[in-house]
JSON list of N, CA and C in Angstrom, two decimals:
[
{"chain": "A", "resi": 15, "resn": "UNK", "atom": "N", "xyz": [-108.41, 24.82, -21.30]},
{"chain": "A", "resi": 15, "resn": "UNK", "atom": "CA", "xyz": [-108.36, 23.73, -22.52]},
{"chain": "A", "resi": 15, "resn": "UNK", "atom": "C", "xyz": [-107.54, 24.01, -23.67]},
{"chain": "A", "resi": 16, "resn": "UNK", "atom": "N", "xyz": [-107.36, 23.47, -24.65]},
{"chain": "A", "resi": 16, "resn": "UNK", "atom": "CA", "xyz": [-106.25, 23.67, -25.60]},
{"chain": "A", "resi": 16, "resn": "UNK", "atom": "C", "xyz": [-106.44, 22.98, -26.69]},
{"chain": "A", "resi": 17, "resn": "UNK", "atom": "N", "xyz": [-106.45, 23.78, -27.70]},
{"chain": "A", "resi": 17, "resn": "UNK", "atom": "CA", "xyz": [-106.68, 22.89, -29.32]},
{"chain": "A", "resi": 17, "resn": "UNK", "atom": "C", "xyz": [-105.32, 22.80, -29.81]},
{"chain": "A", "resi": 18, "resn": "UNK", "atom": "N", "xyz": [-105.67, 21.54, -30.67]},
{"chain": "A", "resi": 18, "resn": "UNK", "atom": "CA", "xyz": [-104.34, 21.00, -31.43]},
{"chain": "A", "resi": 18, "resn": "UNK", "atom": "C", "xyz": [-104.64, 20.80, -32.72]},
{"chain": "A", "resi": 19, "resn": "UNK", "atom": "N", "xyz": [-103.82, 21.19, -33.43]},
{"chain": "A", "resi": 19, "resn": "UNK", "atom": "CA", "xyz": [-104.32, 21.86, -34.72]},
{"chain": "A", "resi": 19, "resn": "UNK", "atom": "C", "xyz": [-103.43, 20.68, -35.74]},
{"chain": "A", "resi": 20, "resn": "UNK", "atom": "N", "xyz": [-103.86, 19.72, -36.12]},
{"chain": "A", "resi": 20, "resn": "UNK", "atom": "CA", "xyz": [-103.25, 18.66, -36.66]},
{"chain": "A", "resi": 20, "resn": "UNK", "atom": "C", "xyz": [-102.86, 19.13, -38.19]},
{"chain": "A", "resi": 21, "resn": "UNK", "atom": "N", "xyz": [-101.30, 19.29, -38.89]},
{"chain": "A", "resi": 21, "resn": "UNK", "atom": "CA", "xyz": [-101.12, 19.56, -40.37]},
{"chain": "A", "resi": 21, "resn": "UNK", "atom": "C", "xyz": [-100.43, 17.82, -41.01]},
{"chain": "A", "resi": 22, "resn": "UNK", "atom": "N", "xyz": [-101.30, 18.10, -42.10]},
{"chain": "A", "resi": 22, "resn": "UNK", "atom": "CA", "xyz": [-100.79, 16.72, -42.49]},
{"chain": "A", "resi": 22, "resn": "UNK", "atom": "C", "xyz": [-99.49, 16.80, -43.41]},
{"chain": "A", "resi": 23, "resn": "UNK", "atom": "N", "xyz": [-99.56, 18.27, -44.36]},
{"chain": "A", "resi": 23, "resn": "UNK", "atom": "CA", "xyz": [-98.95, 18.30, -45.34]},
{"chain": "A", "resi": 23, "resn": "UNK", "atom": "C", "xyz": [-97.37, 18.71, -44.85]},
{"chain": "A", "resi": 24, "resn": "UNK", "atom": "N", "xyz": [-96.37, 18.62, -44.83]},
{"chain": "A", "resi": 24, "resn": "UNK", "atom": "CA", "xyz": [-94.93, 19.01, -44.49]},
{"chain": "A", "resi": 24, "resn": "UNK", "atom": "C", "xyz": [-94.89, 20.38, -45.03]},
{"chain": "A", "resi": 25, "resn": "UNK", "atom": "N", "xyz": [-94.98, 20.67, -46.06]},
{"chain": "A", "resi": 25, "resn": "UNK", "atom": "CA", "xyz": [-94.63, 22.05, -46.93]},
{"chain": "A", "resi": 25, "resn": "UNK", "atom": "C", "xyz": [-95.73, 22.98, -46.09]},
{"chain": "A", "resi": 26, "resn": "UNK", "atom": "N", "xyz": [-96.94, 22.51, -46.10]},
{"chain": "A", "resi": 26, "resn": "UNK", "atom": "CA", "xyz": [-97.81, 23.40, -45.02]},
{"chain": "A", "resi": 26, "resn": "UNK", "atom": "C", "xyz": [-97.02, 24.02, -43.42]},
{"chain": "A", "resi": 27, "resn": "UNK", "atom": "N", "xyz": [-96.83, 22.60, -42.87]},
{"chain": "A", "resi": 27, "resn": "UNK", "atom": "CA", "xyz": [-96.06, 22.99, -41.76]},
{"chain": "A", "resi": 27, "resn": "UNK", "atom": "C", "xyz": [-95.09, 23.93, -41.45]},
{"chain": "A", "resi": 28, "resn": "UNK", "atom": "N", "xyz": [-93.91, 23.35, -42.78]},
{"chain": "A", "resi": 28, "resn": "UNK", "atom": "CA", "xyz": [-92.57, 24.22, -42.74]},
{"chain": "A", "resi": 28, "resn": "UNK", "atom": "C", "xyz": [-93.28, 25.82, -42.99]},
{"chain": "A", "resi": 29, "resn": "UNK", "atom": "N", "xyz": [-94.04, 26.23, -43.62]},
{"chain": "A", "resi": 29, "resn": "UNK", "atom": "CA", "xyz": [-94.69, 27.47, -43.98]},
{"chain": "A", "resi": 29, "resn": "UNK", "atom": "C", "xyz": [-95.33, 27.97, -42.82]},
{"chain": "A", "resi": 30, "resn": "UNK", "atom": "N", "xyz": [-95.75, 27.42, -41.72]},
{"chain": "A", "resi": 30, "resn": "UNK", "atom": "CA", "xyz": [-96.70, 28.12, -40.76]},
{"chain": "A", "resi": 30, "resn": "UNK", "atom": "C", "xyz": [-95.40, 28.28, -39.72]},
{"chain": "A", "resi": 31, "resn": "UNK", "atom": "N", "xyz": [-94.80, 27.37, -39.62]},
{"chain": "A", "resi": 31, "resn": "UNK", "atom": "CA", "xyz": [-93.16, 27.32, -38.89]},
{"chain": "A", "resi": 31, "resn": "UNK", "atom": "C", "xyz": [-92.23, 28.60, -38.91]},
{"chain": "A", "resi": 32, "resn": "UNK", "atom": "N", "xyz": [-92.67, 29.53, -40.43]},
{"chain": "A", "resi": 32, "resn": "UNK", "atom": "CA", "xyz": [-91.49, 30.50, -40.23]},
{"chain": "A", "resi": 32, "resn": "UNK", "atom": "C", "xyz": [-92.24, 31.71, -39.63]},
{"chain": "A", "resi": 33, "resn": "UNK", "atom": "N", "xyz": [-92.74, 31.38, -39.27]},
{"chain": "A", "resi": 33, "resn": "UNK", "atom": "CA", "xyz": [-93.79, 32.70, -38.17]},
{"chain": "A", "resi": 33, "resn": "UNK", "atom": "C", "xyz": [-93.04, 32.23, -36.82]},
{"chain": "A", "resi": 34, "resn": "UNK", "atom": "N", "xyz": [-92.69, 30.82, -36.49]},
{"chain": "A", "resi": 34, "resn": "UNK", "atom": "CA", "xyz": [-92.34, 30.65, -35.21]},
{"chain": "A", "resi": 34, "resn": "UNK", "atom": "C", "xyz": [-91.30, 30.95, -34.51]},
{"chain": "A", "resi": 35, "resn": "UNK", "atom": "N", "xyz": [-90.88, 31.42, -33.63]},
{"chain": "A", "resi": 35, "resn": "UNK", "atom": "CA", "xyz": [-89.42, 31.34, -32.62]},
{"chain": "A", "resi": 35, "resn": "UNK", "atom": "C", "xyz": [-88.75, 30.33, -32.72]},
{"chain": "A", "resi": 36, "resn": "UNK", "atom": "N", "xyz": [-89.49, 29.26, -32.28]},
{"chain": "A", "resi": 36, "resn": "UNK", "atom": "CA", "xyz": [-89.06, 27.95, -32.23]},
{"chain": "A", "resi": 36, "resn": "UNK", "atom": "C", "xyz": [-89.74, 26.73, -32.71]},
{"chain": "A", "resi": 37, "resn": "UNK", "atom": "N", "xyz": [-89.54, 25.79, -32.40]},
{"chain": "A", "resi": 37, "resn": "UNK", "atom": "CA", "xyz": [-90.35, 24.54, -33.03]},
{"chain": "A", "resi": 37, "resn": "UNK", "atom": "C", "xyz": [-89.95, 23.49, -31.96]},
{"chain": "A", "resi": 38, "resn": "UNK", "atom": "N", "xyz": [-90.90, 22.53, -31.21]},
{"chain": "A", "resi": 38, "resn": "UNK", "atom": "CA", "xyz": [-90.71, 21.55, -30.38]},
{"chain": "A", "resi": 38, "resn": "UNK", "atom": "C", "xyz": [-90.91, 20.30, -30.98]},
{"chain": "A", "resi": 39, "resn": "UNK", "atom": "N", "xyz": [-90.00, 19.64, -30.76]},
{"chain": "A", "resi": 39, "resn": "UNK", "atom": "CA", "xyz": [-89.81, 18.03, -31.03]},
{"chain": "A", "resi": 39, "resn": "UNK", "atom": "C", "xyz": [-89.79, 17.12, -29.73]},
{"chain": "A", "resi": 40, "resn": "UNK", "atom": "N", "xyz": [-91.26, 16.07, -29.62]},
{"chain": "A", "resi": 40, "resn": "UNK", "atom": "CA", "xyz": [-91.53, 15.53, -28.76]},
{"chain": "A", "resi": 40, "resn": "UNK", "atom": "C", "xyz": [-92.15, 14.38, -29.65]},
{"chain": "A", "resi": 41, "resn": "UNK", "atom": "N", "xyz": [-90.72, 13.12, -29.70]},
{"chain": "A", "resi": 41, "resn": "UNK", "atom": "CA", "xyz": [-91.30, 12.16, -30.46]},
{"chain": "A", "resi": 41, "resn": "UNK", "atom": "C", "xyz": [-92.76, 11.45, -30.49]},
{"chain": "A", "resi": 42, "resn": "UNK", "atom": "N", "xyz": [-93.31, 11.17, -31.54]},
{"chain": "A", "resi": 42, "resn": "UNK", "atom": "CA", "xyz": [-92.93, 11.10, -32.81]},
{"chain": "A", "resi": 42, "resn": "UNK", "atom": "C", "xyz": [-93.76, 12.49, -33.14]},
{"chain": "A", "resi": 43, "resn": "UNK", "atom": "N", "xyz": [-93.80, 13.73, -32.38]},
{"chain": "A", "resi": 43, "resn": "UNK", "atom": "CA", "xyz": [-94.74, 14.93, -32.68]},
{"chain": "A", "resi": 43, "resn": "UNK", "atom": "C", "xyz": [-93.81, 16.17, -32.98]},
{"chain": "A", "resi": 44, "resn": "UNK", "atom": "N", "xyz": [-94.14, 16.84, -33.73]},
{"chain": "A", "resi": 44, "resn": "UNK", "atom": "CA", "xyz": [-92.99, 18.08, -33.56]},
{"chain": "A", "resi": 44, "resn": "UNK", "atom": "C", "xyz": [-94.79, 19.69, -33.75]},
{"chain": "A", "resi": 45, "resn": "UNK", "atom": "N", "xyz": [-94.02, 20.31, -32.57]},
{"chain": "A", "resi": 45, "resn": "UNK", "atom": "CA", "xyz": [-95.26, 21.11, -32.50]},
{"chain": "A", "resi": 45, "resn": "UNK", "atom": "C", "xyz": [-94.73, 22.60, -32.80]},
{"chain": "A", "resi": 46, "resn": "UNK", "atom": "N", "xyz": [-95.88, 23.55, -33.33]},
{"chain": "A", "resi": 46, "resn": "UNK", "atom": "CA", "xyz": [-95.18, 24.75, -33.18]},
{"chain": "A", "resi": 46, "resn": "UNK", "atom": "C", "xyz": [-96.59, 25.73, -32.38]},
{"chain": "A", "resi": 47, "resn": "UNK", "atom": "N", "xyz": [-96.20, 26.73, -31.52]},
{"chain": "A", "resi": 47, "resn": "UNK", "atom": "CA", "xyz": [-96.70, 27.52, -30.97]},
{"chain": "A", "resi": 47, "resn": "UNK", "atom": "C", "xyz": [-96.57, 29.14, -31.27]},
{"chain": "A", "resi": 48, "resn": "UNK", "atom": "N", "xyz": [-98.25, 29.10, -31.85]},
{"chain": "A", "resi": 48, "resn": "UNK", "atom": "CA", "xyz": [-98.35, 30.80, -32.37]},
{"chain": "A", "resi": 48, "resn": "UNK", "atom": "C", "xyz": [-99.33, 31.46, -32.84]},
{"chain": "A", "resi": 49, "resn": "UNK", "atom": "N", "xyz": [-99.56, 32.70, -32.22]},
{"chain": "A", "resi": 49, "resn": "UNK", "atom": "CA", "xyz": [-100.75, 33.39, -32.04]},
{"chain": "A", "resi": 49, "resn": "UNK", "atom": "C", "xyz": [-101.83, 32.23, -31.39]},
{"chain": "A", "resi": 50, "resn": "UNK", "atom": "N", "xyz": [-101.22, 32.15, -30.16]},
{"chain": "A", "resi": 50, "resn": "UNK", "atom": "CA", "xyz": [-101.95, 31.32, -29.41]},
{"chain": "A", "resi": 50, "resn": "UNK", "atom": "C", "xyz": [-102.57, 29.77, -29.57]},
{"chain": "A", "resi": 51, "resn": "UNK", "atom": "N", "xyz": [-102.11, 29.59, -31.24]},
{"chain": "A", "resi": 51, "resn": "UNK", "atom": "CA", "xyz": [-102.65, 27.96, -31.40]},
{"chain": "A", "resi": 51, "resn": "UNK", "atom": "C", "xyz": [-101.68, 26.82, -31.31]},
{"chain": "A", "resi": 52, "resn": "UNK", "atom": "N", "xyz": [-101.93, 25.87, -31.52]},
{"chain": "A", "resi": 52, "resn": "UNK", "atom": "CA", "xyz": [-100.54, 24.71, -31.34]},
{"chain": "A", "resi": 52, "resn": "UNK", "atom": "C", "xyz": [-100.49, 24.04, -32.53]},
{"chain": "A", "resi": 53, "resn": "UNK", "atom": "N", "xyz": [-99.87, 24.20, -33.11]},
{"chain": "A", "resi": 53, "resn": "UNK", "atom": "CA", "xyz": [-99.87, 23.11, -35.12]},
{"chain": "A", "resi": 53, "resn": "UNK", "atom": "C", "xyz": [-98.94, 22.09, -34.29]},
{"chain": "A", "resi": 54, "resn": "UNK", "atom": "N", "xyz": [-99.34, 21.16, -34.81]},
{"chain": "A", "resi": 54, "resn": "UNK", "atom": "CA", "xyz": [-98.34, 19.90, -34.60]},
{"chain": "A", "resi": 54, "resn": "UNK", "atom": "C", "xyz": [-98.47, 18.80, -36.15]},
{"chain": "A", "resi": 55, "resn": "UNK", "atom": "N", "xyz": [-97.58, 18.13, -36.12]},
{"chain": "A", "resi": 55, "resn": "UNK", "atom": "CA", "xyz": [-97.36, 17.23, -37.49]},
{"chain": "A", "resi": 55, "resn": "UNK", "atom": "C", "xyz": [-96.93, 15.75, -36.86]},
{"chain": "A", "resi": 56, "resn": "UNK", "atom": "N", "xyz": [-97.13, 14.75, -37.04]},
{"chain": "A", "resi": 56, "resn": "UNK", "atom": "CA", "xyz": [-97.30, 13.75, -36.64]},
{"chain": "A", "resi": 56, "resn": "UNK", "atom": "C", "xyz": [-96.11, 12.81, -37.77]},
{"chain": "A", "resi": 57, "resn": "UNK", "atom": "N", "xyz": [-94.75, 12.92, -36.97]},
{"chain": "A", "resi": 57, "resn": "UNK", "atom": "CA", "xyz": [-93.69, 12.47, -37.90]},
{"chain": "A", "resi": 57, "resn": "UNK", "atom": "C", "xyz": [-94.12, 11.04, -38.63]},
{"chain": "A", "resi": 58, "resn": "UNK", "atom": "N", "xyz": [-94.60, 9.81, -37.44]},
{"chain": "A", "resi": 58, "resn": "UNK", "atom": "CA", "xyz": [-94.89, 8.60, -37.78]},
{"chain": "A", "resi": 58, "resn": "UNK", "atom": "C", "xyz": [-95.51, 8.31, -38.93]},
{"chain": "A", "resi": 59, "resn": "UNK", "atom": "N", "xyz": [-96.61, 9.23, -39.34]},
{"chain": "A", "resi": 59, "resn": "UNK", "atom": "CA", "xyz": [-97.29, 9.16, -40.07]},
{"chain": "A", "resi": 59, "resn": "UNK", "atom": "C", "xyz": [-96.54, 9.66, -41.91]},
{"chain": "A", "resi": 60, "resn": "UNK", "atom": "N", "xyz": [-95.51, 10.03, -41.58]},
{"chain": "A", "resi": 60, "resn": "UNK", "atom": "CA", "xyz": [-94.95, 10.94, -42.95]},
{"chain": "A", "resi": 60, "resn": "UNK", "atom": "C", "xyz": [-93.76, 9.84, -43.71]},
{"chain": "A", "resi": 61, "resn": "UNK", "atom": "N", "xyz": [-93.59, 10.06, -44.82]},
{"chain": "A", "resi": 61, "resn": "UNK", "atom": "CA", "xyz": [-92.42, 9.26, -45.56]},
{"chain": "A", "resi": 61, "resn": "UNK", "atom": "C", "xyz": [-91.04, 9.71, -44.99]},
{"chain": "A", "resi": 62, "resn": "UNK", "atom": "N", "xyz": [-90.05, 8.87, -45.08]},
{"chain": "A", "resi": 62, "resn": "UNK", "atom": "CA", "xyz": [-88.59, 9.33, -44.60]},
{"chain": "A", "resi": 62, "resn": "UNK", "atom": "C", "xyz": [-88.16, 10.60, -45.21]},
{"chain": "A", "resi": 63, "resn": "UNK", "atom": "N", "xyz": [-88.31, 10.67, -46.50]},
{"chain": "A", "resi": 63, "resn": "UNK", "atom": "CA", "xyz": [-87.97, 11.92, -47.30]},
{"chain": "A", "resi": 63, "resn": "UNK", "atom": "C", "xyz": [-88.73, 13.25, -46.78]},
{"chain": "A", "resi": 64, "resn": "UNK", "atom": "N", "xyz": [-90.00, 13.19, -46.27]},
{"chain": "A", "resi": 64, "resn": "UNK", "atom": "CA", "xyz": [-90.75, 14.25, -46.16]},
{"chain": "A", "resi": 64, "resn": "UNK", "atom": "C", "xyz": [-90.21, 14.45, -44.45]},
{"chain": "A", "resi": 65, "resn": "UNK", "atom": "N", "xyz": [-90.01, 13.68, -43.58]},
{"chain": "A", "resi": 65, "resn": "UNK", "atom": "CA", "xyz": [-89.36, 13.88, -42.35]},
{"chain": "A", "resi": 65, "resn": "UNK", "atom": "C", "xyz": [-88.14, 14.60, -42.51]},
{"chain": "A", "resi": 66, "resn": "UNK", "atom": "N", "xyz": [-87.35, 14.46, -43.55]},
{"chain": "A", "resi": 66, "resn": "UNK", "atom": "CA", "xyz": [-85.73, 14.64, -43.69]},
{"chain": "A", "resi": 66, "resn": "UNK", "atom": "C", "xyz": [-86.19, 16.31, -44.12]},
{"chain": "A", "resi": 67, "resn": "UNK", "atom": "N", "xyz": [-87.04, 16.34, -44.81]},
{"chain": "A", "resi": 67, "resn": "UNK", "atom": "CA", "xyz": [-87.10, 17.85, -45.17]},
{"chain": "A", "resi": 67, "resn": "UNK", "atom": "C", "xyz": [-87.84, 18.82, -44.00]},
{"chain": "A", "resi": 68, "resn": "UNK", "atom": "N", "xyz": [-88.41, 17.98, -43.09]},
{"chain": "A", "resi": 68, "resn": "UNK", "atom": "CA", "xyz": [-88.77, 19.11, -42.17]},
{"chain": "A", "resi": 68, "resn": "UNK", "atom": "C", "xyz": [-87.74, 19.72, -41.51]},
{"chain": "A", "resi": 69, "resn": "UNK", "atom": "N", "xyz": [-86.74, 18.24, -41.16]},
{"chain": "A", "resi": 69, "resn": "UNK", "atom": "CA", "xyz": [-85.85, 18.79, -40.02]},
{"chain": "A", "resi": 69, "resn": "UNK", "atom": "C", "xyz": [-84.57, 19.49, -40.97]},
{"chain": "A", "resi": 70, "resn": "UNK", "atom": "N", "xyz": [-84.59, 19.34, -41.95]},
{"chain": "A", "resi": 70, "resn": "UNK", "atom": "CA", "xyz": [-83.44, 20.20, -42.86]},
{"chain": "A", "resi": 70, "resn": "UNK", "atom": "C", "xyz": [-84.13, 21.60, -42.82]},
{"chain": "A", "resi": 71, "resn": "UNK", "atom": "N", "xyz": [-85.29, 22.45, -43.15]},
{"chain": "A", "resi": 71, "resn": "UNK", "atom": "CA", "xyz": [-85.67, 23.21, -43.08]},
{"chain": "A", "resi": 71, "resn": "UNK", "atom": "C", "xyz": [-86.14, 23.98, -41.61]},
{"chain": "A", "resi": 72, "resn": "UNK", "atom": "N", "xyz": [-86.02, 23.06, -41.08]},
{"chain": "A", "resi": 72, "resn": "UNK", "atom": "CA", "xyz": [-86.72, 23.51, -39.18]},
{"chain": "A", "resi": 72, "resn": "UNK", "atom": "C", "xyz": [-85.31, 23.59, -38.33]},
{"chain": "A", "resi": 73, "resn": "UNK", "atom": "N", "xyz": [-83.96, 23.30, -38.61]},
{"chain": "A", "resi": 73, "resn": "UNK", "atom": "CA", "xyz": [-82.74, 22.66, -37.94]},
{"chain": "A", "resi": 73, "resn": "UNK", "atom": "C", "xyz": [-82.49, 23.90, -36.99]},
{"chain": "A", "resi": 74, "resn": "UNK", "atom": "N", "xyz": [-82.40, 25.26, -37.56]},
{"chain": "A", "resi": 74, "resn": "UNK", "atom": "CA", "xyz": [-82.10, 26.13, -36.73]},
{"chain": "A", "resi": 74, "resn": "UNK", "atom": "C", "xyz": [-82.94, 26.60, -35.73]},
{"chain": "A", "resi": 75, "resn": "UNK", "atom": "N", "xyz": [-84.63, 26.32, -35.71]},
{"chain": "A", "resi": 75, "resn": "UNK", "atom": "CA", "xyz": [-85.77, 26.60, -34.41]},
{"chain": "A", "resi": 75, "resn": "UNK", "atom": "C", "xyz": [-86.13, 25.29, -33.83]},
{"chain": "A", "resi": 76, "resn": "UNK", "atom": "N", "xyz": [-85.33, 24.06, -34.45]},
{"chain": "A", "resi": 76, "resn": "UNK", "atom": "CA", "xyz": [-85.83, 22.82, -33.65]},
{"chain": "A", "resi": 76, "resn": "UNK", "atom": "C", "xyz": [-85.47, 22.82, -31.96]},
{"chain": "A", "resi": 77, "resn": "UNK", "atom": "N", "xyz": [-86.26, 22.26, -31.39]},
{"chain": "A", "resi": 77, "resn": "UNK", "atom": "CA", "xyz": [-85.72, 22.18, -29.85]},
{"chain": "A", "resi": 77, "resn": "UNK", "atom": "C", "xyz": [-86.22, 20.65, -29.36]},
{"chain": "A", "resi": 78, "resn": "UNK", "atom": "N", "xyz": [-85.43, 19.97, -29.27]},
{"chain": "A", "resi": 78, "resn": "UNK", "atom": "CA", "xyz": [-85.84, 18.29, -29.10]},
{"chain": "A", "resi": 78, "resn": "UNK", "atom": "C", "xyz": [-85.97, 17.99, -27.32]},
{"chain": "A", "resi": 79, "resn": "UNK", "atom": "N", "xyz": [-87.38, 17.95, -27.06]},
{"chain": "A", "resi": 79, "resn": "UNK", "atom": "CA", "xyz": [-87.19, 17.53, -25.70]},
{"chain": "A", "resi": 79, "resn": "UNK", "atom": "C", "xyz": [-87.43, 16.33, -25.20]},
{"chain": "A", "resi": 80, "resn": "UNK", "atom": "N", "xyz": [-86.57, 16.08, -24.25]},
{"chain": "A", "resi": 80, "resn": "UNK", "atom": "CA", "xyz": [-86.10, 14.61, -23.73]},
{"chain": "A", "resi": 80, "resn": "UNK", "atom": "C", "xyz": [-87.31, 14.01, -22.78]},
{"chain": "A", "resi": 81, "resn": "UNK", "atom": "N", "xyz": [-87.93, 14.90, -22.16]},
{"chain": "A", "resi": 81, "resn": "UNK", "atom": "CA", "xyz": [-88.77, 14.26, -21.00]},
{"chain": "A", "resi": 81, "resn": "UNK", "atom": "C", "xyz": [-90.08, 15.66, -20.91]},
{"chain": "A", "resi": 82, "resn": "UNK", "atom": "N", "xyz": [-91.04, 14.92, -20.80]},
{"chain": "A", "resi": 82, "resn": "UNK", "atom": "CA", "xyz": [-92.18, 16.35, -20.44]},
{"chain": "A", "resi": 82, "resn": "UNK", "atom": "C", "xyz": [-92.62, 15.13, -18.90]},
{"chain": "A", "resi": 83, "resn": "UNK", "atom": "N", "xyz": [-92.54, 16.44, -18.31]},
{"chain": "A", "resi": 83, "resn": "UNK", "atom": "CA", "xyz": [-93.45, 16.00, -16.90]},
{"chain": "A", "resi": 83, "resn": "UNK", "atom": "C", "xyz": [-94.32, 17.19, -16.28]},
{"chain": "A", "resi": 84, "resn": "UNK", "atom": "N", "xyz": [-94.86, 17.33, -15.50]},
{"chain": "A", "resi": 84, "resn": "UNK", "atom": "CA", "xyz": [-96.18, 17.71, -14.44]},
{"chain": "A", "resi": 84, "resn": "UNK", "atom": "C", "xyz": [-96.20, 17.95, -13.65]},
{"chain": "A", "resi": 85, "resn": "UNK", "atom": "N", "xyz": [-96.34, 19.42, -12.90]},
{"chain": "A", "resi": 85, "resn": "UNK", "atom": "CA", "xyz": [-96.04, 19.96, -11.63]},
{"chain": "A", "resi": 85, "resn": "UNK", "atom": "C", "xyz": [-97.29, 21.01, -10.85]},
{"chain": "A", "resi": 86, "resn": "UNK", "atom": "N", "xyz": [-97.67, 20.92, -10.11]},
{"chain": "A", "resi": 86, "resn": "UNK", "atom": "CA", "xyz": [-98.68, 21.89, -9.90]},
{"chain": "A", "resi": 86, "resn": "UNK", "atom": "C", "xyz": [-98.10, 23.30, -9.41]},
{"chain": "A", "resi": 87, "resn": "UNK", "atom": "N", "xyz": [-96.64, 23.32, -9.22]},
{"chain": "A", "resi": 87, "resn": "UNK", "atom": "CA", "xyz": [-96.30, 24.33, -9.01]},
{"chain": "A", "resi": 87, "resn": "UNK", "atom": "C", "xyz": [-94.23, 24.32, -9.36]},
{"chain": "A", "resi": 88, "resn": "UNK", "atom": "N", "xyz": [-93.71, 25.31, -9.52]},
{"chain": "A", "resi": 88, "resn": "UNK", "atom": "CA", "xyz": [-91.85, 25.19, -9.42]},
{"chain": "A", "resi": 88, "resn": "UNK", "atom": "C", "xyz": [-91.58, 24.92, -8.08]},
{"chain": "A", "resi": 89, "resn": "UNK", "atom": "N", "xyz": [-92.05, 24.85, -7.13]},
{"chain": "A", "resi": 89, "resn": "UNK", "atom": "CA", "xyz": [-91.86, 24.48, -5.71]},
{"chain": "A", "resi": 89, "resn": "UNK", "atom": "C", "xyz": [-92.13, 22.80, -5.78]},
{"chain": "A", "resi": 90, "resn": "UNK", "atom": "N", "xyz": [-93.37, 22.66, -6.18]},
{"chain": "A", "resi": 90, "resn": "UNK", "atom": "CA", "xyz": [-93.17, 20.93, -6.32]},
{"chain": "A", "resi": 90, "resn": "UNK", "atom": "C", "xyz": [-92.23, 20.05, -6.93]},
{"chain": "A", "resi": 91, "resn": "UNK", "atom": "N", "xyz": [-92.22, 21.00, -8.00]},
{"chain": "A", "resi": 91, "resn": "UNK", "atom": "CA", "xyz": [-91.49, 20.34, -8.91]},
{"chain": "A", "resi": 91, "resn": "UNK", "atom": "C", "xyz": [-89.72, 20.46, -8.79]},
{"chain": "A", "resi": 92, "resn": "UNK", "atom": "N", "xyz": [-89.25, 21.56, -7.92]},
{"chain": "A", "resi": 92, "resn": "UNK", "atom": "CA", "xyz": [-87.92, 21.36, -7.63]},
{"chain": "A", "resi": 92, "resn": "UNK", "atom": "C", "xyz": [-88.02, 20.14, -6.20]},
{"chain": "A", "resi": 93, "resn": "UNK", "atom": "N", "xyz": [-89.08, 19.73, -4.81]},
{"chain": "A", "resi": 93, "resn": "UNK", "atom": "CA", "xyz": [-88.91, 19.42, -4.53]},
{"chain": "A", "resi": 93, "resn": "UNK", "atom": "C", "xyz": [-88.44, 17.95, -4.59]},
{"chain": "A", "resi": 94, "resn": "UNK", "atom": "N", "xyz": [-89.41, 17.93, -5.89]},
{"chain": "A", "resi": 94, "resn": "UNK", "atom": "CA", "xyz": [-89.21, 16.10, -6.58]},
{"chain": "A", "resi": 94, "resn": "UNK", "atom": "C", "xyz": [-88.05, 16.05, -7.01]},
{"chain": "A", "resi": 95, "resn": "UNK", "atom": "N", "xyz": [-87.64, 16.76, -7.88]},
{"chain": "A", "resi": 95, "resn": "UNK", "atom": "CA", "xyz": [-86.07, 17.03, -8.45]},
{"chain": "A", "resi": 95, "resn": "UNK", "atom": "C", "xyz": [-84.89, 16.42, -7.48]},
{"chain": "A", "resi": 96, "resn": "UNK", "atom": "N", "xyz": [-85.28, 17.11, -5.92]},
{"chain": "A", "resi": 96, "resn": "UNK", "atom": "CA", "xyz": [-83.73, 17.43, -5.60]},
{"chain": "A", "resi": 96, "resn": "UNK", "atom": "C", "xyz": [-84.16, 16.48, -4.25]},
{"chain": "A", "resi": 97, "resn": "UNK", "atom": "N", "xyz": [-85.13, 15.56, -4.87]},
{"chain": "A", "resi": 97, "resn": "UNK", "atom": "CA", "xyz": [-85.45, 14.37, -3.73]},
{"chain": "A", "resi": 97, "resn": "UNK", "atom": "C", "xyz": [-85.93, 14.98, -2.20]},
{"chain": "A", "resi": 98, "resn": "UNK", "atom": "N", "xyz": [-86.54, 16.39, -2.21]},
{"chain": "A", "resi": 98, "resn": "UNK", "atom": "CA", "xyz": [-87.26, 16.44, -0.48]},
{"chain": "A", "resi": 98, "resn": "UNK", "atom": "C", "xyz": [-88.32, 16.52, -0.41]},
{"chain": "A", "resi": 99, "resn": "UNK", "atom": "N", "xyz": [-88.77, 15.56, 0.12]},
{"chain": "A", "resi": 99, "resn": "UNK", "atom": "CA", "xyz": [-90.27, 15.21, -0.21]},
{"chain": "A", "resi": 99, "resn": "UNK", "atom": "C", "xyz": [-91.01, 15.23, 1.62]}
]
């Protein structure tokens, strides 16, 4: 089980991100995994200027995730992706 800690303040989120190697964006959320904790911010709840500030400050760390998939193993994942079932 994982705990997800929501951060509302963009400045606090940016501050936390300074300790992270990378930041993951899965719209409308941005996640930071640090010290075994997962912090996130919901971009949909922010003003446009706040979202822009986050992106400007995190541009060197931000990784945009296109799709999220779940699989029991890498073998199962590859079978599914390669069409061998």
